Short mmCIF file of C-alpha atoms in Angstrom, two decimals:
data_model
loop_
_atom_site.label_atom_id
_atom_site.label_comp_id
_atom_site.label_asym_id
_atom_site.label_seq_id
_atom_site.Cartn_x
_atom_site.Cartn_y
_atom_site.Cartn_z
CA GLY A 179 -8.39 14.76 -6.42
CA ALA A 180 -8.51 11.10 -6.87
CA VAL A 181 -6.30 9.50 -9.30
CA VAL A 182 -7.49 5.96 -8.96
CA SER A 183 -10.87 5.20 -8.03
CA GLN A 184 -12.33 1.76 -6.74
CA HIS A 185 -15.85 0.76 -6.51
CA PRO A 186 -17.70 -0.30 -4.32
CA SER A 187 -16.05 0.99 -1.26
CA TRP A 188 -18.09 -1.50 0.91
CA VAL A 189 -19.58 -4.80 0.29
CA ILE A 190 -21.20 -7.35 2.43
CA CYS A 191 -21.95 -10.59 0.93
CA LYS A 192 -23.28 -14.23 1.76
CA SER A 193 -20.74 -17.08 1.85
CA GLY A 194 -20.58 -18.64 -1.72
CA THR A 195 -21.42 -15.62 -3.64
CA SER A 196 -18.96 -13.78 -6.09
CA VAL A 197 -18.02 -10.08 -5.80
CA LYS A 198 -16.63 -7.92 -8.39
CA ILE A 199 -14.43 -4.90 -7.47
CA GLU A 200 -13.57 -2.25 -10.08
CA CYS A 201 -10.52 -0.19 -10.24
CA ARG A 202 -10.38 2.75 -12.51
CA SER A 203 -7.62 5.03 -13.41
CA LEU A 204 -9.03 8.31 -13.93
CA ASP A 205 -6.97 10.72 -15.80
CA PHE A 206 -4.17 8.37 -17.30
CA GLN A 207 -4.08 5.03 -19.13
CA ALA A 208 -2.81 2.19 -17.09
CA THR A 209 -1.30 -0.78 -18.74
CA THR A 210 -0.35 -2.34 -15.32
CA MET A 211 -2.47 -2.18 -12.09
CA PHE A 212 -1.73 -3.86 -8.82
CA TRP A 213 -4.03 -5.55 -6.29
CA TYR A 214 -3.42 -5.54 -2.57
CA ARG A 215 -5.04 -7.09 0.18
CA GLN A 216 -4.92 -5.78 3.89
CA PHE A 217 -5.95 -7.74 6.72
CA PRO A 218 -6.63 -5.87 10.10
CA LYS A 219 -3.39 -4.77 11.54
CA GLN A 220 -1.30 -6.42 9.02
CA SER A 221 0.54 -5.13 6.04
CA LEU A 222 -0.47 -4.69 2.54
CA MET A 223 0.15 -7.84 0.48
CA LEU A 224 0.29 -7.96 -3.10
CA MET A 225 -1.96 -10.44 -4.66
CA ALA A 226 -1.59 -9.94 -8.38
CA THR A 227 -0.29 -7.70 -10.96
CA SER A 228 -2.96 -6.87 -13.70
CA ASN A 229 -1.80 -6.55 -17.38
CA GLU A 230 -3.91 -5.04 -20.08
CA GLY A 231 -4.73 -7.23 -22.80
CA SER A 232 -3.04 -10.26 -21.15
CA LYS A 233 -3.18 -12.58 -18.18
CA ALA A 234 -2.68 -11.28 -14.54
CA THR A 235 0.51 -12.27 -12.61
CA TYR A 236 -0.35 -13.73 -9.15
CA GLU A 237 1.90 -14.00 -6.04
CA GLN A 238 2.58 -16.97 -4.56
CA GLY A 239 -0.15 -18.39 -2.61
CA VAL A 240 -2.95 -16.38 -4.33
CA GLU A 241 -5.40 -18.73 -6.03
CA LYS A 242 -5.82 -17.44 -9.69
CA ASP A 243 -9.33 -19.34 -10.03
CA LYS A 244 -10.66 -17.77 -6.89
CA PHE A 245 -9.57 -14.24 -7.52
CA LEU A 246 -10.30 -13.49 -11.12
CA ILE A 247 -8.75 -10.47 -12.67
CA ASN A 248 -9.75 -8.74 -15.93
CA HIS A 249 -7.95 -5.88 -17.25
CA ALA A 250 -9.98 -5.26 -20.37
CA SER A 251 -9.10 -1.59 -21.09
CA LEU A 252 -6.26 0.87 -20.21
CA THR A 253 -8.46 2.54 -17.46
CA LEU A 254 -10.11 -0.35 -15.90
CA SER A 255 -9.03 -3.55 -14.01
CA THR A 256 -11.75 -5.73 -12.16
CA LEU A 257 -11.04 -8.16 -9.42
CA THR A 258 -13.76 -10.92 -8.80
CA VAL A 259 -13.73 -12.88 -5.49
CA THR A 260 -15.39 -15.98 -6.55
CA SER A 261 -17.14 -18.33 -4.21
CA ALA A 262 -16.36 -15.88 -1.19
CA HIS A 263 -15.76 -17.13 2.21
CA PRO A 264 -15.59 -15.47 5.44
CA GLU A 265 -11.76 -15.67 5.51
CA ASP A 266 -11.82 -13.77 2.27
CA SER A 267 -13.11 -10.80 4.26
CA SER A 268 -10.55 -8.24 3.93
CA PHE A 269 -9.64 -4.77 2.50
CA TYR A 270 -8.71 -4.87 -1.19
CA ILE A 271 -6.99 -2.06 -2.59
CA CYS A 272 -5.87 -1.47 -6.06
CA SER A 273 -2.95 0.80 -7.41
CA ALA A 274 -1.50 2.13 -10.48
CA ARG A 275 1.48 4.42 -11.65
CA ARG A 276 1.17 7.15 -14.20
CA PRO A 277 3.10 6.31 -17.40
CA GLY A 278 6.45 8.05 -17.78
CA GLY A 279 8.67 6.11 -15.31
CA SER A 280 7.31 7.73 -11.89
CA ARG A 281 7.76 5.25 -9.08
CA GLU A 282 4.99 6.57 -7.09
CA LEU A 283 1.94 4.26 -6.68
CA PHE A 284 -1.64 5.72 -6.58
CA PHE A 285 -4.06 3.64 -4.66
CA GLY A 286 -7.82 3.56 -4.86
CA GLU A 287 -9.81 4.22 -1.99
CA GLY A 288 -10.17 0.49 -1.15
CA SER A 289 -12.80 -1.91 -0.96
CA ARG A 290 -13.93 -3.55 2.45
CA LEU A 291 -15.28 -7.01 1.75
CA THR A 292 -17.26 -8.62 4.68
CA VAL A 293 -18.30 -12.14 3.96
CA LEU A 294 -21.07 -13.49 6.00
CA ARG B 239 12.43 -12.49 9.61
CA LYS B 240 9.87 -10.30 8.11
CA GLU B 241 11.20 -8.53 5.04
CA VAL B 242 10.28 -5.20 6.14
CA GLU B 243 9.91 -4.44 10.05
CA GLN B 244 8.72 -1.50 11.85
CA ASP B 245 7.80 -0.88 15.48
CA PRO B 246 4.04 -0.82 15.33
CA GLY B 247 3.61 1.86 18.07
CA PRO B 248 1.36 3.54 18.82
CA PHE B 249 3.59 6.55 19.41
CA ASN B 250 1.50 9.01 21.37
CA VAL B 251 3.27 12.54 21.35
CA PRO B 252 1.81 16.10 21.97
CA GLU B 253 1.74 18.74 19.39
CA GLY B 254 4.91 20.17 18.48
CA ALA B 255 6.90 17.06 19.59
CA THR B 256 9.63 15.41 17.31
CA VAL B 257 9.08 11.82 16.63
CA ALA B 258 11.26 9.50 14.73
CA PHE B 259 10.09 6.13 13.11
CA ASN B 260 12.48 3.31 12.18
CA CYS B 261 12.41 0.46 9.82
CA THR B 262 14.61 -2.20 8.70
CA TYR B 263 14.55 -4.45 5.61
CA SER B 264 16.04 -7.91 5.06
CA ASN B 265 16.75 -7.99 1.45
CA SER B 266 20.17 -6.23 0.69
CA ALA B 267 19.17 -6.09 -3.25
CA SER B 268 16.28 -3.66 -2.34
CA GLN B 269 16.32 -1.00 -4.64
CA SER B 270 14.00 1.93 -3.73
CA PHE B 271 12.54 3.02 -0.59
CA PHE B 272 9.34 5.05 0.38
CA TRP B 273 7.50 6.17 3.31
CA TYR B 274 3.65 5.99 2.58
CA ARG B 275 0.95 7.44 4.94
CA GLN B 276 -2.22 5.75 5.69
CA ASP B 277 -5.22 7.31 7.53
CA CYS B 278 -7.71 4.95 9.36
CA ARG B 279 -9.64 2.93 6.94
CA LYS B 280 -8.07 4.78 3.86
CA GLU B 281 -5.67 4.11 0.97
CA PRO B 282 -2.05 4.57 1.56
CA LYS B 283 -0.87 7.88 0.19
CA LEU B 284 2.90 8.66 -0.72
CA LEU B 285 4.63 10.71 1.75
CA MET B 286 8.07 10.64 0.45
CA SER B 287 10.70 8.86 -1.40
CA VAL B 288 14.14 8.21 0.75
CA TYR B 289 17.28 8.63 -1.06
CA SER B 290 20.59 7.41 0.03
CA SER B 291 21.70 11.05 0.54
CA GLY B 292 18.94 11.70 2.79
CA ASN B 293 16.09 14.06 1.86
CA GLU B 294 13.86 16.71 3.48
CA ASP B 295 10.51 17.81 2.81
CA GLY B 296 9.22 20.57 5.15
CA ARG B 297 9.01 19.11 8.56
CA PHE B 298 9.70 15.67 7.34
CA THR B 299 13.23 14.08 7.05
CA ALA B 300 14.03 10.63 5.69
CA GLN B 301 17.39 8.90 5.98
CA LEU B 302 18.43 5.70 4.44
CA ASN B 303 21.35 3.67 5.48
CA ARG B 304 22.10 1.01 3.08
CA ALA B 305 25.05 -0.83 5.14
CA SER B 306 22.52 -1.23 8.10
CA GLN B 307 19.55 -1.86 5.94
CA TYR B 308 17.86 0.84 7.83
CA ILE B 309 15.42 3.77 6.98
CA SER B 310 14.18 6.32 9.24
CA LEU B 311 11.58 9.03 9.32
CA LEU B 312 11.79 12.25 11.57
CA ILE B 313 8.77 14.36 12.02
CA ARG B 314 9.40 17.77 13.47
CA ASP B 315 6.79 19.95 15.13
CA SER B 316 4.10 17.42 14.97
CA LYS B 317 0.68 18.43 14.04
CA LEU B 318 -2.56 16.91 15.01
CA SER B 319 -3.11 16.16 11.21
CA ASP B 320 -0.09 14.01 11.23
CA SER B 321 -1.86 11.34 13.13
CA ALA B 322 -1.83 8.42 10.73
CA THR B 323 -0.02 5.04 10.12
CA TYR B 324 3.22 5.48 8.54
CA LEU B 325 4.31 2.49 6.15
CA CYS B 326 7.79 1.74 5.26
CA VAL B 327 7.93 0.47 1.59
CA VAL B 328 10.84 -1.07 -0.19
CA THR B 329 11.02 -2.39 -3.76
CA HIS B 330 13.41 -5.16 -5.03
CA ASN B 331 13.28 -4.90 -8.60
CA GLN B 332 14.19 -2.11 -11.07
CA ALA B 333 10.82 -1.81 -12.41
CA GLY B 334 9.64 -1.13 -8.83
CA THR B 335 6.58 -3.43 -9.35
CA ALA B 336 7.48 -5.68 -6.39
CA LEU B 337 6.64 -3.32 -3.34
CA ILE B 338 6.90 -4.70 0.09
CA PHE B 339 5.23 -3.01 2.78
CA GLY B 340 5.88 -2.82 6.38
CA LYS B 341 2.91 -3.06 8.76
CA GLY B 342 3.13 0.41 9.67
CA THR B 343 3.78 2.50 12.85
CA THR B 344 0.84 4.29 14.18
CA LEU B 345 1.29 8.02 15.40
CA SER B 346 -1.30 9.80 17.53
CA VAL B 347 -0.71 13.60 18.01
CA SER B 348 -2.59 15.10 20.81
CA SER B 349 -3.18 18.61 21.75
#
């Protein structure tokens, strides 16, 4: 069964609105979660590392004020795309690792955002 | 030069065929290596880790050549269900948090 769950799977919104995507670890506590973005026919690109109880770490070129990340609990991280524009349309995927040193990343189902 | 390069394919093979995918990485300091599988419009899932000594998991064999900075995945006796995009992934840091993904190689297995 799923280890990491994302919601919503699909979202269509008007330009200028904000969209929140939730990522939950289902059977373990994740102090760190990762947010990726994937454009069509492109590779997954790490956007930011979400840290429970502290600020997220953003990759170069990712605007922290546009992509707000909140990791308020050990099982939930949220990504809010603020004032979304059509160029933000993409597949957003979160991931997490089980505690204990495993290198395997478990990915959420992904959220496909379309901004009109 | 991209950090992780893969032939995008598609590779179109019949059932039962053997197919090999290659991947090269540019950062000699890369520490860990993986193959992930991604079905269309789905999330990636770990297929297998890649070790220096090479490793096998059923019909899948992964090889790593650190000197050439080259990773391979061999699939024997292809099944229809193997149709997917195969992502080559490397990490740069000890914690394994900085994952770099290739664009993926698409495999289509037909009957």
